[in-house]
Amino acid sequence: MSHFCHAYTFDPTYGYTLDRLLRVGAPDIPDDFAAFWDARYRRTLTVSPQPRLGRWPEGREGFSVYDLEYRSTDDFIIGGWLLLPHDRPVRRGMVVGHGYGGRDAPDFDLPVADTAYLFPCFRGLSRSRRPPISEEPYWHVLHDIDKRDRYILGGCVEDLWLAVSALLELYPETVGHIGYMGISFGGGIGALALPWDARIRRAHLNMPTFGHHPLRLELPTVGSGRAIRDYQQKHGNVLDTLRYYDAASAAAYTGIPVQVAAALFDPVVAPPGQFAVHNALAGPKSLYVLEAGHVNYPARARQDAELRDILADFFEAL
């Protein structure tokens, strides 16, 4: 895919062919990785999310739209939206994670009907902004990175778990029928969250980040990976924390069906990291190969439509 014209000072394929990408392994996993996350999940579930809804001025495209707030860990108020189908019963729930650009509104081009869609804004971003956390991806990804138990990514994973709790509180009939969709940043956060939360039964990870941090540190990007590379060059101890926040390591503990979309060319989330997440998944998995990620390209509309059809079939079984 290096035939794409671009102005980057590096090759966003990093010289990897699809065959080589499919052979990217996972990093060494700390012995207490699962214990670290399982204990965190159990603590998080002691929090009552107390979801609160407010009505948007009007519905849209077959949905009633509600403003949403719920309580997460550290008394963090998470803002977002809830979409409910017009004139149809809710039979499943879906939490939808966003990329590092945040989210100004919910999506409406969604794969399955009869679904309550909860769109949280992860802590520090968009509707969940709160000083001193920076909304800039470069600084957000570094927030408390020197403190393993306080690192911002862990709080974002807790926000996702409590989004599930909020959804179940609002619509208890969705128990056993909850899925997750996340793109880029939201894909990485989802990968970290999935193994420990049995309430989530199926997931889609689109261009997931935070996969194979030791490898990411070797690859230049224009995304959050650049901040981590810069921090490592200055301080040299970033893996003390990041080895516990590796999406590929978490994937090795994930047994539910997962659909992954991963890109061959991506200047923001290096493809080897994306494929490391897919390759490490321990349960049923399927892969859709994107020609490129985080950029426009001629086949993008066609690939987006194909992926949407794939997800409609995938989540219909939820």
JSON list of N, CA and C in Angstrom, two decimals, residues 145-186:
[
{"chain": "A", "resi": 145, "resn": "ILE", "atom": "N", "xyz": [0.92, 8.94, 33.50]},
{"chain": "A", "resi": 145, "resn": "ILE", "atom": "CA", "xyz": [1.55, 7.75, 32.92]},
{"chain": "A", "resi": 145, "resn": "ILE", "atom": "C", "xyz": [2.66, 7.22, 33.83]},
{"chain": "A", "resi": 146, "resn": "ASP", "atom": "N", "xyz": [3.14, 8.05, 34.75]},
{"chain": "A", "resi": 146, "resn": "ASP", "atom": "CA", "xyz": [4.19, 7.62, 35.68]},
{"chain": "A", "resi": 146, "resn": "ASP", "atom": "C", "xyz": [3.61, 6.90, 36.90]},
{"chain": "A", "resi": 147, "resn": "LYS", "atom": "N", "xyz": [2.27, 6.75, 36.96]},
{"chain": "A", "resi": 147, "resn": "LYS", "atom": "CA", "xyz": [1.62, 6.10, 38.10]},
{"chain": "A", "resi": 147, "resn": "LYS", "atom": "C", "xyz": [0.77, 4.95, 37.55]},
{"chain": "A", "resi": 148, "resn": "ARG", "atom": "N", "xyz": [1.25, 3.74, 37.70]},
{"chain": "A", "resi": 148, "resn": "ARG", "atom": "CA", "xyz": [0.55, 2.61, 37.08]},
{"chain": "A", "resi": 148, "resn": "ARG", "atom": "C", "xyz": [-0.92, 2.55, 37.47]},
{"chain": "A", "resi": 149, "resn": "ASP", "atom": "N", "xyz": [-1.23, 2.75, 38.74]},
{"chain": "A", "resi": 149, "resn": "ASP", "atom": "CA", "xyz": [-2.60, 2.56, 39.20]},
{"chain": "A", "resi": 149, "resn": "ASP", "atom": "C", "xyz": [-3.49, 3.78, 38.95]},
{"chain": "A", "resi": 150, "resn": "ARG", "atom": "N", "xyz": [-2.88, 4.89, 38.51]},
{"chain": "A", "resi": 150, "resn": "ARG", "atom": "CA", "xyz": [-3.66, 6.12, 38.29]},
{"chain": "A", "resi": 150, "resn": "ARG", "atom": "C", "xyz": [-3.68, 6.53, 36.82]},
{"chain": "A", "resi": 151, "resn": "TYR", "atom": "N", "xyz": [-3.03, 5.79, 35.96]},
{"chain": "A", "resi": 151, "resn": "TYR", "atom": "CA", "xyz": [-2.91, 6.19, 34.56]},
{"chain": "A", "resi": 151, "resn": "TYR", "atom": "C", "xyz": [-4.29, 6.38, 33.93]},
{"chain": "A", "resi": 152, "resn": "ILE", "atom": "N", "xyz": [-4.41, 7.41, 33.11]},
{"chain": "A", "resi": 152, "resn": "ILE", "atom": "CA", "xyz": [-5.70, 7.83, 32.56]},
{"chain": "A", "resi": 152, "resn": "ILE", "atom": "C", "xyz": [-6.40, 6.72, 31.78]},
{"chain": "A", "resi": 153, "resn": "LEU", "atom": "N", "xyz": [-5.65, 5.86, 31.10]},
{"chain": "A", "resi": 153, "resn": "LEU", "atom": "CA", "xyz": [-6.29, 4.81, 30.32]},
{"chain": "A", "resi": 153, "resn": "LEU", "atom": "C", "xyz": [-7.09, 3.86, 31.21]},
{"chain": "A", "resi": 154, "resn": "GLY", "atom": "N", "xyz": [-6.61, 3.61, 32.41]},
{"chain": "A", "resi": 154, "resn": "GLY", "atom": "CA", "xyz": [-7.35, 2.75, 33.32]},
{"chain": "A", "resi": 154, "resn": "GLY", "atom": "C", "xyz": [-8.68, 3.37, 33.71]},
{"chain": "A", "resi": 155, "resn": "GLY", "atom": "N", "xyz": [-8.69, 4.68, 33.94]},
{"chain": "A", "resi": 155, "resn": "GLY", "atom": "CA", "xyz": [-9.94, 5.36, 34.23]},
{"chain": "A", "resi": 155, "resn": "GLY", "atom": "C", "xyz": [-10.91, 5.28, 33.07]},
{"chain": "A", "resi": 156, "resn": "CYS", "atom": "N", "xyz": [-10.39, 5.36, 31.84]},
{"chain": "A", "resi": 156, "resn": "CYS", "atom": "CA", "xyz": [-11.26, 5.27, 30.66]},
{"chain": "A", "resi": 156, "resn": "CYS", "atom": "C", "xyz": [-11.86, 3.88, 30.53]},
{"chain": "A", "resi": 157, "resn": "VAL", "atom": "N", "xyz": [-11.08, 2.84, 30.86]},
{"chain": "A", "resi": 157, "resn": "VAL", "atom": "CA", "xyz": [-11.63, 1.49, 30.86]},
{"chain": "A", "resi": 157, "resn": "VAL", "atom": "C", "xyz": [-12.75, 1.38, 31.89]},
{"chain": "A", "resi": 158, "resn": "GLU", "atom": "N", "xyz": [-12.56, 1.98, 33.04]},
{"chain": "A", "resi": 158, "resn": "GLU", "atom": "CA", "xyz": [-13.60, 1.97, 34.07]},
{"chain": "A", "resi": 158, "resn": "GLU", "atom": "C", "xyz": [-14.85, 2.71, 33.59]},
{"chain": "A", "resi": 159, "resn": "ASP", "atom": "N", "xyz": [-14.65, 3.79, 32.84]},
{"chain": "A", "resi": 159, "resn": "ASP", "atom": "CA", "xyz": [-15.80, 4.50, 32.25]},
{"chain": "A", "resi": 159, "resn": "ASP", "atom": "C", "xyz": [-16.60, 3.59, 31.34]},
{"chain": "A", "resi": 160, "resn": "LEU", "atom": "N", "xyz": [-15.92, 2.73, 30.60]},
{"chain": "A", "resi": 160, "resn": "LEU", "atom": "CA", "xyz": [-16.61, 1.79, 29.71]},
{"chain": "A", "resi": 160, "resn": "LEU", "atom": "C", "xyz": [-17.40, 0.77, 30.52]},
{"chain": "A", "resi": 161, "resn": "TRP", "atom": "N", "xyz": [-16.76, 0.18, 31.52]},
{"chain": "A", "resi": 161, "resn": "TRP", "atom": "CA", "xyz": [-17.47, -0.80, 32.35]},
{"chain": "A", "resi": 161, "resn": "TRP", "atom": "C", "xyz": [-18.72, -0.19, 32.98]},
{"chain": "A", "resi": 162, "resn": "LEU", "atom": "N", "xyz": [-18.61, 1.06, 33.44]},
{"chain": "A", "resi": 162, "resn": "LEU", "atom": "CA", "xyz": [-19.75, 1.68, 34.09]},
{"chain": "A", "resi": 162, "resn": "LEU", "atom": "C", "xyz": [-20.78, 2.16, 33.07]},
{"chain": "A", "resi": 163, "resn": "ALA", "atom": "N", "xyz": [-20.38, 2.34, 31.81]},
{"chain": "A", "resi": 163, "resn": "ALA", "atom": "CA", "xyz": [-21.37, 2.56, 30.75]},
{"chain": "A", "resi": 163, "resn": "ALA", "atom": "C", "xyz": [-22.25, 1.33, 30.61]},
{"chain": "A", "resi": 164, "resn": "VAL", "atom": "N", "xyz": [-21.65, 0.14, 30.70]},
{"chain": "A", "resi": 164, "resn": "VAL", "atom": "CA", "xyz": [-22.43, -1.10, 30.67]},
{"chain": "A", "resi": 164, "resn": "VAL", "atom": "C", "xyz": [-23.36, -1.16, 31.87]},
{"chain": "A", "resi": 165, "resn": "SER", "atom": "N", "xyz": [-22.85, -0.79, 33.04]},
{"chain": "A", "resi": 165, "resn": "SER", "atom": "CA", "xyz": [-23.70, -0.79, 34.24]},
{"chain": "A", "resi": 165, "resn": "SER", "atom": "C", "xyz": [-24.86, 0.18, 34.07]},
{"chain": "A", "resi": 166, "resn": "ALA", "atom": "N", "xyz": [-24.60, 1.36, 33.51]},
{"chain": "A", "resi": 166, "resn": "ALA", "atom": "CA", "xyz": [-25.66, 2.35, 33.30]},
{"chain": "A", "resi": 166, "resn": "ALA", "atom": "C", "xyz": [-26.70, 1.82, 32.32]},
{"chain": "A", "resi": 167, "resn": "LEU", "atom": "N", "xyz": [-26.25, 1.18, 31.25]},
{"chain": "A", "resi": 167, "resn": "LEU", "atom": "CA", "xyz": [-27.16, 0.62, 30.26]},
{"chain": "A", "resi": 167, "resn": "LEU", "atom": "C", "xyz": [-28.05, -0.45, 30.88]},
{"chain": "A", "resi": 168, "resn": "LEU", "atom": "N", "xyz": [-27.48, -1.30, 31.71]},
{"chain": "A", "resi": 168, "resn": "LEU", "atom": "CA", "xyz": [-28.26, -2.35, 32.36]},
{"chain": "A", "resi": 168, "resn": "LEU", "atom": "C", "xyz": [-29.23, -1.78, 33.40]},
{"chain": "A", "resi": 169, "resn": "GLU", "atom": "N", "xyz": [-28.83, -0.70, 34.03]},
{"chain": "A", "resi": 169, "resn": "GLU", "atom": "CA", "xyz": [-29.74, -0.07, 34.98]},
{"chain": "A", "resi": 169, "resn": "GLU", "atom": "C", "xyz": [-30.94, 0.54, 34.27]},
{"chain": "A", "resi": 170, "resn": "LEU", "atom": "N", "xyz": [-30.69, 1.15, 33.11]},
{"chain": "A", "resi": 170, "resn": "LEU", "atom": "CA", "xyz": [-31.77, 1.77, 32.34]},
{"chain": "A", "resi": 170, "resn": "LEU", "atom": "C", "xyz": [-32.62, 0.73, 31.62]},
{"chain": "A", "resi": 171, "resn": "TYR", "atom": "N", "xyz": [-31.97, -0.31, 31.09]},
{"chain": "A", "resi": 171, "resn": "TYR", "atom": "CA", "xyz": [-32.67, -1.34, 30.30]},
{"chain": "A", "resi": 171, "resn": "TYR", "atom": "C", "xyz": [-32.22, -2.73, 30.73]},
{"chain": "A", "resi": 172, "resn": "PRO", "atom": "N", "xyz": [-32.73, -3.20, 31.87]},
{"chain": "A", "resi": 172, "resn": "PRO", "atom": "CA", "xyz": [-32.29, -4.51, 32.37]},
{"chain": "A", "resi": 172, "resn": "PRO", "atom": "C", "xyz": [-32.60, -5.65, 31.41]},
{"chain": "A", "resi": 173, "resn": "GLU", "atom": "N", "xyz": [-33.52, -5.44, 30.48]},
{"chain": "A", "resi": 173, "resn": "GLU", "atom": "CA", "xyz": [-33.82, -6.50, 29.52]},
{"chain": "A", "resi": 173, "resn": "GLU", "atom": "C", "xyz": [-32.68, -6.75, 28.53]},
{"chain": "A", "resi": 174, "resn": "THR", "atom": "N", "xyz": [-31.66, -5.90, 28.53]},
{"chain": "A", "resi": 174, "resn": "THR", "atom": "CA", "xyz": [-30.52, -6.12, 27.63]},
{"chain": "A", "resi": 174, "resn": "THR", "atom": "C", "xyz": [-29.48, -7.06, 28.22]},
{"chain": "A", "resi": 175, "resn": "VAL", "atom": "N", "xyz": [-29.69, -7.53, 29.44]},
{"chain": "A", "resi": 175, "resn": "VAL", "atom": "CA", "xyz": [-28.71, -8.44, 30.04]},
{"chain": "A", "resi": 175, "resn": "VAL", "atom": "C", "xyz": [-28.51, -9.65, 29.14]},
{"chain": "A", "resi": 176, "resn": "GLY", "atom": "N", "xyz": [-27.27, -10.02, 28.92]},
{"chain": "A", "resi": 176, "resn": "GLY", "atom": "CA", "xyz": [-26.95, -11.13, 28.03]},
{"chain": "A", "resi": 176, "resn": "GLY", "atom": "C", "xyz": [-26.91, -10.74, 26.56]},
{"chain": "A", "resi": 177, "resn": "HIS", "atom": "N", "xyz": [-27.23, -9.48, 26.26]},
{"chain": "A", "resi": 177, "resn": "HIS", "atom": "CA", "xyz": [-27.30, -9.03, 24.86]},
{"chain": "A", "resi": 177, "resn": "HIS", "atom": "C", "xyz": [-26.63, -7.66, 24.71]},
{"chain": "A", "resi": 178, "resn": "ILE", "atom": "N", "xyz": [-25.44, -7.51, 25.29]},
{"chain": "A", "resi": 178, "resn": "ILE", "atom": "CA", "xyz": [-24.72, -6.24, 25.22]},
{"chain": "A", "resi": 178, "resn": "ILE", "atom": "C", "xyz": [-23.45, -6.42, 24.40]},
{"chain": "A", "resi": 179, "resn": "GLY", "atom": "N", "xyz": [-23.25, -5.48, 23.48]},
{"chain": "A", "resi": 179, "resn": "GLY", "atom": "CA", "xyz": [-22.06, -5.47, 22.65]},
{"chain": "A", "resi": 179, "resn": "GLY", "atom": "C", "xyz": [-21.28, -4.18, 22.82]},
{"chain": "A", "resi": 180, "resn": "TYR", "atom": "N", "xyz": [-20.12, -4.14, 22.19]},
{"chain": "A", "resi": 180, "resn": "TYR", "atom": "CA", "xyz": [-19.27, -2.95, 22.22]},
{"chain": "A", "resi": 180, "resn": "TYR", "atom": "C", "xyz": [-18.70, -2.71, 20.83]},
{"chain": "A", "resi": 181, "resn": "MET", "atom": "N", "xyz": [-18.67, -1.44, 20.43]},
{"chain": "A", "resi": 181, "resn": "MET", "atom": "CA", "xyz": [-17.99, -1.02, 19.20]},
{"chain": "A", "resi": 181, "resn": "MET", "atom": "C", "xyz": [-17.08, 0.15, 19.56]},
{"chain": "A", "resi": 182, "resn": "GLY", "atom": "N", "xyz": [-15.81, 0.07, 19.14]},
{"chain": "A", "resi": 182, "resn": "GLY", "atom": "CA", "xyz": [-14.89, 1.16, 19.41]},
{"chain": "A", "resi": 182, "resn": "GLY", "atom": "C", "xyz": [-13.92, 1.34, 18.28]},
{"chain": "A", "resi": 183, "resn": "ILE", "atom": "N", "xyz": [-13.59, 2.59, 18.00]},
{"chain": "A", "resi": 183, "resn": "ILE", "atom": "CA", "xyz": [-12.67, 2.92, 16.91]},
{"chain": "A", "resi": 183, "resn": "ILE", "atom": "C", "xyz": [-11.44, 3.63, 17.46]},
{"chain": "A", "resi": 184, "resn": "SER", "atom": "N", "xyz": [-10.27, 3.26, 16.96]},
{"chain": "A", "resi": 184, "resn": "SER", "atom": "CA", "xyz": [-9.01, 3.91, 17.28]},
{"chain": "A", "resi": 184, "resn": "SER", "atom": "C", "xyz": [-8.80, 3.90, 18.80]},
{"chain": "A", "resi": 185, "resn": "PHE", "atom": "N", "xyz": [-8.81, 5.05, 19.45]},
{"chain": "A", "resi": 185, "resn": "PHE", "atom": "CA", "xyz": [-8.70, 5.13, 20.91]},
{"chain": "A", "resi": 185, "resn": "PHE", "atom": "C", "xyz": [-9.75, 4.23, 21.57]},
{"chain": "A", "resi": 186, "resn": "GLY", "atom": "N", "xyz": [-10.99, 4.34, 21.10]},
{"chain": "A", "resi": 186, "resn": "GLY", "atom": "CA", "xyz": [-12.06, 3.51, 21.65]},
{"chain": "A", "resi": 186, "resn": "GLY", "atom": "C", "xyz": [-11.86, 2.03, 21.39]}
]
